[in-house]
Amino acid sequence: MSLVSSSGSLSLPSAQASPGLRVAEALAFSFVIGLCAQIRIALPFTPVPITGQTLAVLGAGAVLGSRFGVLAVLFYLAEGILGLPFFAGGASGGGHFFGPTAGYLLGFLPAAGLTGWLAARGWDRTPARAAAMTALGSGVVFACGLAGLAGFVPAGALLQAGLLPFLPGDFVKIAIAAAAVPAWRRIADGIESGN
């Protein structure tokens, strides 16, 4: 069995046998996203916390590929809406899609899709390209997040409330992805080739 699907995404060997197992992988990754959302640092000057979930969202795209990475995010969002304590700090409920973090949550979908699309084109093979892939995915989250946050904070405070305080944490996430994603790819390629 191959760890690398025809789309270039990485997968468990058993998952190549059945689309149902790929869906199960996406469901499992949704729990990883929910767990990483509990890594939360509240900032007193913004309604948006620093969380670990963005790294997991982008990891879902890089590891599962575009389609199943997006599915993992859809599962995560649905789980949070349905009451599982998966949003930042153990929160849940559909009200989050009408508040200041709605744009960030919705931005996870295209970010996972873009990251998976780039990974399928080899952006997951070197630390520099994995860093760029992660930065682009993070940029999508910020663009969507700022668009949503604009309805809740004055225009002059938008960057301070929704972007600037998060950049140091994003640099850490980018560094983690730059090391982890190519390492995962090498492991998968080694198993694929029998080494």
GROMACS .gro file of C-alpha atoms in nm, residues 5-182:
model
  178
    5SER     CA    1  -0.206   0.917  -0.306
    6SER     CA    2  -0.236   1.004  -0.671
    7SER     CA    3  -0.311   1.363  -0.566
    8GLY     CA    4   0.021   1.386  -0.385
    9SER     CA    5  -0.132   1.395  -0.037
   10LEU     CA    6   0.006   1.177   0.236
   11SER     CA    7  -0.204   0.909   0.392
   12LEU     CA    8  -0.185   0.605   0.610
   13PRO     CA    9  -0.114   0.291   0.404
   14SER     CA   10  -0.452   0.137   0.486
   15ALA     CA   11  -0.631   0.454   0.380
   16GLN     CA   12  -0.542   0.403   0.015
   17ALA     CA   13  -0.773   0.101   0.000
   18SER     CA   14  -1.095   0.287   0.070
   19PRO     CA   15  -1.237   0.638   0.039
   20GLY     CA   16  -1.416   0.562   0.365
   21LEU     CA   17  -1.083   0.537   0.540
   22ARG     CA   18  -0.977   0.873   0.393
   23VAL     CA   19  -1.296   1.021   0.541
   24ALA     CA   20  -1.203   0.860   0.874
   25GLU     CA   21  -0.862   1.027   0.851
   26ALA     CA   22  -1.032   1.362   0.794
   27LEU     CA   23  -1.256   1.301   1.094
   28ALA     CA   24  -0.954   1.211   1.308
   29PHE     CA   25  -0.773   1.525   1.192
   30SER     CA   26  -1.077   1.732   1.291
   31PHE     CA   27  -1.015   1.616   1.648
   32VAL     CA   28  -0.650   1.724   1.616
   33ILE     CA   29  -0.772   2.069   1.509
   34GLY     CA   30  -1.010   2.079   1.806
   35LEU     CA   31  -0.733   1.977   2.043
   36CYS     CA   32  -0.497   2.241   1.905
   37ALA     CA   33  -0.771   2.504   1.946
   38GLN     CA   34  -0.737   2.451   2.321
   39ILE     CA   35  -0.387   2.598   2.302
   40ARG     CA   36  -0.518   2.949   2.358
   41ILE     CA   37  -0.370   3.279   2.469
   42ALA     CA   38  -0.625   3.555   2.528
   43LEU     CA   39  -0.513   3.907   2.446
   44PRO     CA   40  -0.678   4.193   2.640
   45PHE     CA   41  -0.700   4.429   2.342
   46THR     CA   42  -0.869   4.200   2.087
   47PRO     CA   43  -1.159   3.955   2.081
   48VAL     CA   44  -0.943   3.715   1.877
   49PRO     CA   45  -0.718   3.479   2.078
   50ILE     CA   46  -0.388   3.326   1.970
   51THR     CA   47  -0.449   2.953   1.917
   52GLY     CA   48  -0.275   2.644   1.785
   53GLN     CA   49  -0.561   2.547   1.558
   54THR     CA   50  -0.426   2.732   1.254
   55LEU     CA   51  -0.119   2.506   1.250
   56ALA     CA   52  -0.346   2.200   1.262
   57VAL     CA   53  -0.572   2.336   0.987
   58LEU     CA   54  -0.276   2.396   0.757
   59GLY     CA   55  -0.134   2.058   0.856
   60ALA     CA   56  -0.461   1.895   0.755
   61GLY     CA   57  -0.423   2.035   0.406
   62ALA     CA   58  -0.055   1.942   0.383
   63VAL     CA   59  -0.102   1.586   0.509
   64LEU     CA   60  -0.447   1.493   0.379
   65GLY     CA   61  -0.446   1.692   0.056
   66SER     CA   62  -0.682   1.963  -0.053
   67ARG     CA   63  -1.008   1.771  -0.062
   68PHE     CA   64  -0.970   1.578   0.262
   69GLY     CA   65  -0.801   1.870   0.438
   70VAL     CA   66  -1.108   2.081   0.365
   71LEU     CA   67  -1.327   1.792   0.480
   72ALA     CA   68  -1.135   1.779   0.811
   73VAL     CA   69  -1.207   2.150   0.861
   74LEU     CA   70  -1.574   2.101   0.772
   75PHE     CA   71  -1.595   1.823   1.032
   76TYR     CA   72  -1.423   2.050   1.287
   77LEU     CA   73  -1.662   2.338   1.223
   78ALA     CA   74  -1.966   2.108   1.236
   79GLU     CA   75  -1.845   1.950   1.561
   80GLY     CA   76  -1.809   2.295   1.718
   81ILE     CA   77  -2.150   2.407   1.594
   82LEU     CA   78  -2.311   2.091   1.730
   83GLY     CA   79  -2.175   2.157   2.079
   84LEU     CA   80  -1.844   1.976   2.108
   85PRO     CA   81  -1.603   2.205   2.297
   86PHE     CA   82  -1.371   2.232   1.996
   87PHE     CA   83  -1.347   2.605   1.935
   88ALA     CA   84  -1.080   2.813   2.109
   89GLY     CA   85  -1.081   2.768   2.485
   90GLY     CA   86  -1.343   2.492   2.482
   91ALA     CA   87  -1.615   2.706   2.328
   92SER     CA   88  -1.883   2.575   2.094
   93GLY     CA   89  -2.201   2.679   1.918
   94GLY     CA   90  -2.314   2.840   1.598
   95GLY     CA   91  -2.293   3.190   1.746
   96HIS     CA   92  -1.923   3.192   1.665
   97PHE     CA   93  -2.018   3.235   1.300
   98PHE     CA   94  -2.179   3.570   1.383
   99GLY     CA   95  -1.901   3.706   1.602
  100PRO     CA   96  -1.555   3.857   1.561
  101THR     CA   97  -1.384   3.523   1.494
  102ALA     CA   98  -1.624   3.410   1.218
  103GLY     CA   99  -1.395   3.516   0.935
  104TYR     CA  100  -1.103   3.325   1.083
  105LEU     CA  101  -1.311   3.009   1.125
  106LEU     CA  102  -1.447   3.029   0.771
  107GLY     CA  103  -1.100   3.115   0.639
  108PHE     CA  104  -0.979   2.775   0.757
  109LEU     CA  105  -1.161   2.614   0.462
  110PRO     CA  106  -0.979   2.788   0.174
  111ALA     CA  107  -0.654   2.784   0.374
  112ALA     CA  108  -0.661   2.403   0.410
  113GLY     CA  109  -0.757   2.375   0.043
  114LEU     CA  110  -0.471   2.598  -0.072
  115THR     CA  111  -0.218   2.422   0.150
  116GLY     CA  112  -0.326   2.082   0.018
  117TRP     CA  113  -0.314   2.205  -0.340
  118LEU     CA  114   0.039   2.339  -0.291
  119ALA     CA  115   0.152   2.020  -0.115
  120ALA     CA  116   0.029   1.815  -0.411
  121ARG     CA  117   0.260   2.026  -0.626
  122GLY     CA  118   0.570   1.956  -0.419
  123TRP     CA  119   0.564   2.249  -0.178
  124ASP     CA  120   0.587   2.001   0.110
  125ARG     CA  121   0.930   1.865   0.012
  126THR     CA  122   1.172   2.128   0.145
  127PRO     CA  123   1.169   2.346   0.456
  128ALA     CA  124   1.173   2.668   0.253
  129ARG     CA  125   0.879   2.567   0.035
  130ALA     CA  126   0.688   2.425   0.333
  131ALA     CA  127   0.741   2.756   0.514
  132ALA     CA  128   0.613   2.947   0.211
  133MET     CA  129   0.316   2.710   0.180
  134THR     CA  130   0.229   2.763   0.547
  135ALA     CA  131   0.272   3.140   0.521
  136LEU     CA  132   0.038   3.153   0.221
  137GLY     CA  133  -0.222   2.941   0.401
  138SER     CA  134  -0.192   3.161   0.707
  139GLY     CA  135  -0.232   3.467   0.485
  140VAL     CA  136  -0.565   3.329   0.363
  141VAL     CA  137  -0.681   3.285   0.724
  142PHE     CA  138  -0.578   3.642   0.807
  143ALA     CA  139  -0.745   3.788   0.497
  144CYS     CA  140  -1.074   3.616   0.578
  145GLY     CA  141  -1.038   3.689   0.948
  146LEU     CA  142  -0.974   4.059   0.898
  147ALA     CA  143  -1.271   4.082   0.661
  148GLY     CA  144  -1.495   3.935   0.930
  149LEU     CA  145  -1.341   4.131   1.216
  150ALA     CA  146  -1.393   4.459   1.029
  151GLY     CA  147  -1.756   4.457   1.140
  152PHE     CA  148  -1.654   4.452   1.507
  153VAL     CA  149  -1.360   4.689   1.546
  154PRO     CA  150  -1.290   5.039   1.411
  155ALA     CA  151  -1.102   5.043   1.081
  156GLY     CA  152  -0.804   5.218   1.238
  157ALA     CA  153  -0.765   4.939   1.493
  158LEU     CA  154  -0.821   4.645   1.258
  159LEU     CA  155  -0.458   4.547   1.201
  160GLN     CA  156  -0.375   4.585   1.570
  161ALA     CA  157  -0.674   4.374   1.671
  162GLY     CA  158  -0.660   4.106   1.403
  163LEU     CA  159  -0.311   4.072   1.254
  164LEU     CA  160  -0.008   4.232   1.418
  165PRO     CA  161  -0.023   4.057   1.758
  166PHE     CA  162  -0.050   3.719   1.585
  167LEU     CA  163   0.253   3.748   1.359
  168PRO     CA  164   0.513   3.629   1.615
  169GLY     CA  165   0.305   3.317   1.685
  170ASP     CA  166   0.263   3.260   1.314
  171PHE     CA  167   0.638   3.273   1.264
  172VAL     CA  168   0.666   2.993   1.523
  173LYS     CA  169   0.394   2.792   1.345
  174ILE     CA  170   0.568   2.844   1.011
  175ALA     CA  171   0.897   2.721   1.161
  176ILE     CA  172   0.725   2.411   1.303
  177ALA     CA  173   0.564   2.335   0.967
  178ALA     CA  174   0.891   2.399   0.782
  179ALA     CA  175   1.050   2.122   0.988
  180ALA     CA  176   0.758   1.883   1.031
  181VAL     CA  177   0.598   1.872   0.686
  182PRO     CA  178   0.911   1.782   0.485
   0.00000   0.00000   0.00000
